[in-house]
Amino acid sequence: MSGETSHQAHIGPYRLLSRLGGGTGDVHRAAGPDGRDVAIRLLPPGAAPDVARMREVLSPYVADVLDGEAAGPRPYVVFRFVPGRPLAETVAGQGRMSGDALRRMAFGLAKALAAIHLTGLAHGELGPGTVLVVDDAPVVVDFALTAGADAGDDVSAWAATVAFAATGRPDAPAEALPADLRPLVAAASHPDPAARPSAAELAEASSRLQLPAAAPAPRPAEAPAAPAAPAGPVAPGPAAERETAAHETAAHETAAHDMAVTLGWARLLAAMVVVAGVGVVIMLPIAGLVLTLVAVTLLRVAGTTARGWAWAFGRTLLTVPYAAVFTVAVPLGLAAASAVGGKLDSLTACAFGAGAGAAVLWTAPGVSAPRRQLERMFLPVARRPRAVAAAVVGLGVLCLLVGVGAMTLTPSFSPTYGLQRTLESSMDRLQHAVNRV
């Protein structure tokens, strides 16, 4: 489909309005069944985008993926329509970036890649044609559409894109870059992908950049425009440009607010699952701890596409001694506290120790991967108000029931009843010894 698209043409439930640009397949502006303005990227036959995982990417610097079709003769991905201009056109029209605008570009691109990499995806085609500029901030589009891309390639592409923004040249020498930016670009361009910093590290370093403002480079009389990415119409006059900028800023702020709300709901749901899991461990210490170890390992596997089972299992094993310290320390602390007064139920003390160990496996400092993957799994639910309300109510009831059971029921150490008797006898002797002291 080239040129103007018929207003009667449809892809799924989306009515095509006009063609926006090329790249990996055609891209069209379209209207959703709810009237939402979207951009649809049509992919070549045989492409298999991971739409479910793409929808988990949440960042004000990345265009939201709303829908898509991975099967069928013509796969497609539906992005939120971003009313910006491609970085290539912005630099060609306004000159190279400097000062705060360049810092925001470097930081925003790094944050966008970090959000994409967090889901196990990679962009694969980051460049001046897949970065839209909205109020001097970047919004990345068309990510994860190519196979074989990895995070290291994206980091190198970050360096090239930032260098282009700073110089207007795709092959600019290092001397043309601001002094504070050169080390970052050099590190991100390292020939060995393993030696390159991560996108999160680039974002951290970019946030501290002090870049001087500079006069724009002279604009050529006729600068050829790069192939367009999903971008809105460019207004012809200053008043229209100010109005468009205001709309773009409002859209950017709204997207950031929506993302923060969605992440907040996802974190709440994940926390409720962890609380319920710890309660189950208190009621069934042995079985609960085994299930917890399996769960955190599986979540680590789901959160990585490259390291796999061996890495996930190894990371879980490293946390076991950490959790074991709390599993032992809590019952000992309760036994010591019993010397002040009150009677301690030995099995309950051991069960609370097991619960503390399970909590460490989920939430201890430095042990965040399973919990964060759980949050990502809840993102599709957190985007829908009715779904998140139902999930909060359901998990809230579950937490209440589990909490009541953990506080009132006698813990069962099934199937290791011999261990149960040993623990009970050992704790009783310890309590008697503490009380005599």
Coordinates of C-alpha atoms in Angstrom, one line a residue:
M1 CA 0.0 0.0 0.0
S2 CA 1.7 3.1 -1.2
G3 CA 0.7 6.8 -1.3
E4 CA -2.5 7.8 0.5
T5 CA -4.5 5.0 2.1
S6 CA -8.2 4.7 1.5
H7 CA -10.3 5.8 4.5
Q8 CA -12.3 2.6 4.0
A9 CA -9.2 0.3 4.4
H10 CA -9.0 -1.7 7.6
I11 CA -6.4 -3.8 9.4
G12 CA -8.2 -5.8 12.0
P13 CA -10.4 -3.3 13.9
Y14 CA -8.2 -0.4 12.9
R15 CA -9.3 2.1 10.1
L16 CA -6.3 3.2 8.1
L17 CA -6.0 7.0 7.6
S18 CA -2.7 7.8 5.9
R19 CA 0.7 6.4 5.3
L20 CA 3.5 7.8 7.5
G21 CA 6.7 6.2 6.4
G22 CA 8.8 3.2 5.6
G23 CA 11.4 1.2 7.5
T24 CA 10.7 -2.4 8.6
G25 CA 7.5 -2.7 6.7
D26 CA 5.0 0.1 6.1
V27 CA 3.6 2.4 8.8
H28 CA 0.2 4.0 8.7
R29 CA -1.7 6.4 10.9
A30 CA -5.0 4.8 11.9
A31 CA -8.0 5.1 14.2
G32 CA -8.8 2.4 16.7
P33 CA -12.3 1.1 17.4
D34 CA -12.4 3.5 20.4
G35 CA -11.3 6.4 18.3
R36 CA -7.8 6.4 19.7
D37 CA -5.1 7.7 17.3
V38 CA -2.5 5.0 16.6
A39 CA 0.3 4.1 14.3
I40 CA 0.3 0.6 12.7
R41 CA 3.6 -0.9 11.6
L42 CA 2.9 -3.6 8.9
L43 CA 5.7 -6.2 9.0
P44 CA 7.0 -8.5 6.2
P45 CA 5.4 -11.9 5.9
G46 CA 7.1 -14.4 8.3
A47 CA 7.9 -11.8 11.0
A48 CA 7.0 -12.9 14.5
P49 CA 7.0 -9.9 16.9
D50 CA 6.6 -10.8 20.6
V51 CA 3.6 -8.5 21.0
A52 CA 2.9 -9.6 24.6
R53 CA 6.4 -8.8 25.8
M54 CA 6.5 -5.6 23.8
R55 CA 3.4 -4.4 25.6
E56 CA 5.3 -4.8 28.9
V57 CA 7.7 -2.0 27.9
L58 CA 6.6 1.1 29.9
S59 CA 8.5 4.3 29.6
P60 CA 7.8 7.9 28.7
Y61 CA 10.6 7.6 26.2
V62 CA 9.2 4.6 24.4
A63 CA 6.0 4.6 22.3
D64 CA 3.5 2.2 24.0
V65 CA 2.6 -1.0 22.1
L66 CA -1.2 -1.3 22.3
D67 CA -2.0 -4.3 20.1
G68 CA -0.6 -6.5 17.4
E69 CA -1.0 -9.6 15.3
A70 CA 2.0 -11.9 15.2
A71 CA 0.4 -14.6 13.0
G72 CA -1.3 -14.5 9.7
P73 CA 0.0 -13.5 6.2
R74 CA 0.7 -9.9 7.3
P75 CA 1.8 -9.4 10.9
Y76 CA 1.5 -5.9 12.4
V77 CA 2.1 -4.0 15.6
V78 CA 0.0 -1.1 16.9
F79 CA 1.9 1.7 18.6
R80 CA 0.5 4.8 20.4
F81 CA 0.7 7.6 17.9
V82 CA 3.4 10.0 18.8
P83 CA 3.0 13.5 17.3
G84 CA 6.7 14.2 16.9
R85 CA 9.3 14.6 14.2
P86 CA 12.1 12.1 13.5
L87 CA 15.5 13.1 15.0
A88 CA 16.9 13.1 11.5
E89 CA 14.4 15.7 10.4
T90 CA 14.8 17.7 13.6
V91 CA 18.6 18.0 13.2
A92 CA 18.3 18.8 9.5
G93 CA 15.8 21.5 10.2
Q94 CA 17.1 23.0 13.5
G95 CA 20.7 22.1 13.6
R96 CA 22.7 19.9 15.9
M97 CA 21.8 19.6 19.6
S98 CA 23.8 21.0 22.5
G99 CA 23.6 21.8 26.2
D100 CA 20.5 20.5 28.0
A101 CA 18.7 19.4 24.8
L102 CA 21.6 17.0 24.0
R103 CA 21.7 15.8 27.6
R104 CA 18.0 15.1 27.6
M105 CA 18.4 13.2 24.3
A106 CA 21.3 11.0 25.6
F107 CA 19.5 10.4 28.9
G108 CA 16.1 9.7 27.3
L109 CA 17.5 7.2 24.7
A110 CA 19.4 5.4 27.4
K111 CA 16.2 5.1 29.6
A112 CA 14.2 3.9 26.6
L113 CA 16.7 1.1 25.9
A114 CA 16.9 0.2 29.6
A115 CA 13.1 -0.2 29.7
I116 CA 13.2 -2.3 26.5
H117 CA 16.1 -4.5 27.8
L118 CA 14.3 -5.0 31.1
T119 CA 11.8 -7.2 29.4
G120 CA 14.4 -9.2 27.6
L121 CA 13.9 -7.5 24.3
A122 CA 16.2 -5.4 22.2
H123 CA 15.4 -2.5 19.8
G124 CA 17.5 -3.7 16.9
E125 CA 17.0 -0.6 14.7
L126 CA 17.8 2.4 17.0
G127 CA 18.8 5.4 14.9
P128 CA 17.8 8.9 13.8
G129 CA 14.8 7.5 11.9
T130 CA 13.3 5.6 14.8
V131 CA 13.6 8.4 17.4
L132 CA 10.9 11.0 17.5
V133 CA 11.6 14.4 19.1
V134 CA 8.8 15.7 21.4
D135 CA 9.5 18.9 23.2
D136 CA 13.3 18.2 23.0
A137 CA 12.9 14.8 24.5
P138 CA 13.2 11.5 22.6
V139 CA 10.4 8.9 22.1
V140 CA 11.7 5.7 20.6
V141 CA 9.5 3.8 18.2
D142 CA 9.6 0.5 16.1
F143 CA 11.5 -1.5 18.7
A144 CA 11.9 -5.3 18.8
L145 CA 10.8 -5.8 15.2
T146 CA 14.0 -7.5 13.9
A147 CA 15.4 -10.9 14.9
G148 CA 18.9 -11.4 16.1
A149 CA 19.3 -8.0 17.9
D150 CA 20.8 -7.8 21.3
A151 CA 21.4 -5.3 24.0
G152 CA 25.1 -4.8 23.0
D153 CA 24.1 -3.7 19.5
D154 CA 21.5 -1.3 21.0
V155 CA 24.2 0.3 23.2
S156 CA 26.4 0.8 20.1
A157 CA 23.5 2.3 18.3
W158 CA 22.9 4.7 21.2
A159 CA 26.4 6.0 20.8
A160 CA 25.9 6.6 17.0
T161 CA 22.5 8.2 17.5
V162 CA 23.7 10.6 20.3
A163 CA 26.8 11.5 18.2
F164 CA 24.5 12.3 15.2
A165 CA 22.3 14.5 17.5
A166 CA 25.4 16.3 18.7
T167 CA 27.1 16.8 15.3
G168 CA 24.5 16.2 12.6
R169 CA 26.8 13.6 11.1
P170 CA 26.5 9.8 11.2
D171 CA 30.3 9.3 11.2
A172 CA 31.5 12.2 13.3
P173 CA 34.9 11.9 14.8
A174 CA 35.2 11.9 18.6
E175 CA 36.8 15.3 18.6
A176 CA 33.6 16.8 17.3
L177 CA 31.7 15.7 20.5
P178 CA 31.5 17.7 23.7
A179 CA 34.3 16.7 26.0
D180 CA 32.1 15.3 28.8
L181 CA 30.2 13.1 26.2
R182 CA 33.2 11.6 24.6
P183 CA 34.0 8.9 27.2
L184 CA 30.4 7.7 27.2
V185 CA 30.2 7.4 23.4
A186 CA 33.6 5.7 23.3
A187 CA 32.6 3.2 26.0
A188 CA 29.3 2.5 24.2
S189 CA 31.1 2.0 20.9
H190 CA 33.7 -0.4 22.3
P191 CA 34.5 -3.2 19.8
D192 CA 33.9 -5.9 22.4
P193 CA 30.1 -5.9 23.2
A194 CA 30.8 -7.4 26.7
A195 CA 32.9 -4.3 27.5
R196 CA 30.1 -1.9 26.7
P197 CA 28.1 -0.4 29.6
S198 CA 24.5 -1.4 30.0
A199 CA 21.7 1.0 29.0
A200 CA 20.9 1.6 32.7
E201 CA 24.5 2.6 33.3
L202 CA 24.4 4.9 30.4
A203 CA 21.3 6.5 31.8
E204 CA 22.9 7.0 35.2
A205 CA 26.0 8.6 33.6
S206 CA 24.0 10.7 31.1
S207 CA 21.9 12.2 33.9
R208 CA 25.1 13.8 35.3
L209 CA 26.4 15.2 32.1
Q210 CA 27.3 18.9 32.0
L211 CA 27.2 19.8 28.3
P212 CA 27.8 23.4 27.2
A213 CA 25.4 25.2 24.9
A214 CA 26.7 26.0 21.5
A215 CA 25.5 27.9 18.5
P216 CA 23.8 25.7 16.0
A217 CA 25.8 24.7 13.0
P218 CA 24.9 26.5 9.8
R219 CA 21.9 24.9 8.1
P220 CA 22.4 23.8 4.6
A221 CA 20.2 25.4 1.9
E222 CA 18.6 22.1 1.1
A223 CA 19.0 19.3 3.6
P224 CA 17.6 16.0 2.4
A225 CA 15.1 14.5 4.8
A226 CA 15.7 11.0 6.2
P227 CA 13.0 8.3 5.7
A228 CA 10.2 9.2 8.0
A229 CA 9.1 7.2 11.0
P230 CA 5.7 7.5 12.6
A231 CA 5.4 11.2 13.0
G232 CA 2.6 13.7 13.0
P233 CA 2.1 16.5 10.5
V234 CA 4.4 19.5 10.8
A235 CA 2.7 22.8 11.3
P236 CA 3.6 25.6 8.9
G237 CA 3.5 28.7 11.1
P238 CA 4.9 29.8 14.5
A239 CA 1.5 29.9 16.2
A240 CA 0.6 26.4 15.0
E241 CA 4.1 25.2 16.1
R242 CA 3.6 26.5 19.6
E243 CA 0.1 24.9 19.8
T244 CA 1.6 21.6 18.5
A245 CA 4.4 21.8 21.0
A246 CA 1.9 22.4 23.8
H247 CA -0.1 19.3 22.8
E248 CA 3.1 17.2 22.5
T249 CA 4.2 18.3 26.0
A250 CA 0.8 17.5 27.4
A251 CA 0.8 14.1 25.7
H252 CA 4.3 13.4 27.0
E253 CA 3.3 14.3 30.6
T254 CA 0.1 12.3 30.4
A255 CA 2.1 9.2 29.2
A256 CA 4.5 9.6 32.1
H257 CA 1.7 9.9 34.6
D258 CA -0.1 6.9 33.2
M259 CA 3.1 4.9 33.3
A260 CA 3.7 5.8 36.9
V261 CA 0.2 4.8 37.9
T262 CA 0.4 1.5 36.0
L263 CA 3.8 0.6 37.6
G264 CA 2.3 1.4 41.0
W265 CA -0.6 -1.0 40.5
A266 CA 1.8 -3.7 39.2
R267 CA 4.0 -3.3 42.2
L268 CA 1.1 -3.5 44.6
L269 CA -0.2 -6.7 43.0
A270 CA 3.3 -8.2 43.1
A271 CA 3.7 -7.3 46.7
M272 CA 0.3 -8.9 47.5
V273 CA 1.5 -12.2 45.9
V274 CA 4.7 -12.1 47.9
V275 CA 2.7 -11.5 51.1
A276 CA 0.4 -14.4 50.3
G277 CA 3.4 -16.6 49.5
V278 CA 5.1 -15.8 52.8
G279 CA 1.9 -16.7 54.6
V280 CA 1.8 -20.1 52.9
V281 CA 5.4 -20.7 53.9
I282 CA 4.5 -20.0 57.6
M283 CA 1.6 -22.6 57.4
L284 CA 3.6 -25.1 55.4
P285 CA 7.3 -24.3 56.0
I286 CA 9.0 -27.1 54.1
A287 CA 6.7 -27.3 51.1
G288 CA 6.4 -23.6 51.1
L289 CA 10.1 -23.0 51.0
V290 CA 10.5 -25.5 48.1
L291 CA 7.8 -23.8 46.2
T292 CA 9.3 -20.4 46.8
L293 CA 12.7 -21.6 45.5
V294 CA 11.1 -23.0 42.4
A295 CA 9.0 -19.8 41.9
V296 CA 11.9 -17.4 42.1
T297 CA 14.1 -19.5 39.8
L298 CA 11.3 -19.7 37.2
L299 CA 10.8 -15.9 37.4
R300 CA 14.5 -15.4 36.9
V301 CA 14.4 -17.7 33.8
A302 CA 11.4 -15.7 32.4
G303 CA 13.3 -12.5 33.0
T304 CA 16.2 -13.3 30.7
T305 CA 16.5 -14.5 27.2
A306 CA 20.2 -15.3 27.1
R307 CA 21.4 -16.7 30.4
G308 CA 18.8 -19.4 30.9
W309 CA 18.4 -22.0 33.6
A310 CA 22.0 -22.3 34.7
W311 CA 22.3 -18.6 35.5
A312 CA 18.9 -18.5 37.2
F313 CA 19.5 -21.5 39.3
G314 CA 23.0 -20.2 40.3
R315 CA 21.6 -16.8 41.3
T316 CA 18.9 -18.6 43.5
L317 CA 21.6 -20.7 45.1
L318 CA 23.6 -17.6 46.0
T319 CA 20.6 -16.3 47.9
V320 CA 20.0 -19.5 49.9
P321 CA 22.7 -18.8 52.6
Y322 CA 21.4 -15.3 52.9
A323 CA 17.8 -16.6 53.5
A324 CA 19.1 -19.4 55.8
V325 CA 20.6 -16.8 58.2
F326 CA 17.2 -15.3 58.7
T327 CA 15.5 -18.7 58.9
V328 CA 17.7 -19.5 61.9
A329 CA 18.0 -16.1 63.4
V330 CA 14.2 -15.4 63.8
P331 CA 13.4 -18.5 65.9
L332 CA 16.5 -17.9 68.1
G333 CA 15.4 -14.3 68.5
L334 CA 11.9 -15.4 69.5
A335 CA 13.4 -17.9 72.0
A336 CA 15.5 -15.2 73.5
A337 CA 12.5 -12.9 73.8
S338 CA 10.6 -15.6 75.6
A339 CA 12.9 -15.1 78.5
V340 CA 11.3 -11.7 79.2
G341 CA 7.9 -13.4 79.6
G342 CA 5.3 -15.5 77.8
K343 CA 5.3 -18.9 76.3
L344 CA 6.8 -19.6 72.9
D345 CA 5.3 -22.3 70.7
S346 CA 8.3 -24.0 69.2
L347 CA 6.8 -25.0 65.9
T348 CA 5.3 -21.5 65.4
A349 CA 8.8 -19.9 66.0
C350 CA 10.3 -22.2 63.4
A351 CA 7.5 -21.5 61.0
F352 CA 8.0 -17.7 61.3
G353 CA 11.7 -18.3 60.7
A354 CA 10.8 -20.1 57.4
G355 CA 8.6 -17.2 56.5
A356 CA 11.4 -14.8 57.1
G357 CA 13.7 -16.8 54.9
A358 CA 11.0 -16.8 52.1
A359 CA 10.7 -13.0 52.4
V360 CA 14.4 -12.7 51.9
L361 CA 14.3 -14.8 48.7
W362 CA 11.8 -12.3 47.4
T363 CA 12.6 -8.9 48.8
A364 CA 16.1 -8.7 50.4
P365 CA 18.5 -5.9 49.2
G366 CA 20.2 -7.1 46.1
V367 CA 17.5 -9.8 45.5
S368 CA 15.1 -7.9 43.2
A369 CA 15.0 -9.9 39.9
P370 CA 12.1 -12.3 40.8
R371 CA 10.0 -9.5 42.3
R372 CA 10.6 -7.2 39.3
Q373 CA 9.7 -10.0 36.8
L374 CA 6.5 -10.6 38.8
E375 CA 5.7 -6.8 38.4
R376 CA 6.3 -7.1 34.7
M377 CA 3.8 -10.0 34.5
F378 CA 1.2 -7.9 36.1
L379 CA 1.7 -4.9 33.8
P380 CA -1.0 -6.0 31.3
V381 CA -3.5 -6.3 34.2
A382 CA -2.4 -3.0 35.7
R383 CA -3.2 -1.2 32.4
R384 CA -6.9 -2.0 32.6
P385 CA -8.9 -0.4 35.5
R386 CA -11.5 -3.2 35.8
A387 CA -8.9 -5.9 35.7
V388 CA -6.7 -4.3 38.3
A389 CA -9.7 -3.7 40.6
A390 CA -10.7 -7.4 40.4
A391 CA -7.1 -8.5 40.9
V392 CA -6.7 -6.3 44.0
V393 CA -9.9 -7.6 45.5
G394 CA -9.1 -11.2 44.8
L395 CA -5.5 -11.0 46.0
G396 CA -6.7 -9.0 49.0
V397 CA -9.1 -11.7 50.1
L398 CA -6.3 -14.3 49.5
C399 CA -3.9 -12.4 51.7
L400 CA -6.5 -12.0 54.4
L401 CA -7.3 -15.8 54.4
V402 CA -3.6 -16.8 54.3
G403 CA -2.8 -14.2 57.1
V404 CA -5.5 -15.6 59.4
G405 CA -4.4 -19.2 58.7
A406 CA -0.7 -18.3 59.4
M407 CA -1.6 -16.7 62.7
T408 CA -4.1 -19.4 63.9
L409 CA -3.3 -22.7 62.4
T410 CA -0.6 -25.1 63.7
P411 CA 2.2 -25.1 61.0
S412 CA 2.7 -28.5 59.3
F413 CA 6.2 -29.6 58.4
S414 CA 4.8 -32.3 56.0
P415 CA 6.3 -34.4 54.6
T416 CA 9.3 -34.3 57.0
Y417 CA 7.6 -35.1 60.2
G418 CA 10.9 -36.4 61.7
L419 CA 12.4 -32.9 61.2
Q420 CA 9.3 -31.4 62.8
R421 CA 9.9 -33.5 66.0
T422 CA 13.6 -32.6 66.0
L423 CA 12.9 -28.9 65.6
E424 CA 10.2 -28.9 68.3
S425 CA 12.5 -30.8 70.7
S426 CA 15.5 -28.5 70.0
M427 CA 13.5 -25.3 70.4
D428 CA 11.9 -26.6 73.7
R429 CA 15.4 -27.3 75.1
L430 CA 16.6 -23.9 74.0
Q431 CA 13.7 -22.1 75.6
H432 CA 14.2 -24.0 78.8
A433 CA 17.9 -23.0 78.8
V434 CA 17.1 -19.4 78.1
N435 CA 14.4 -19.3 80.9
R436 CA 16.9 -20.8 83.4
V437 CA 19.4 -18.1 82.6

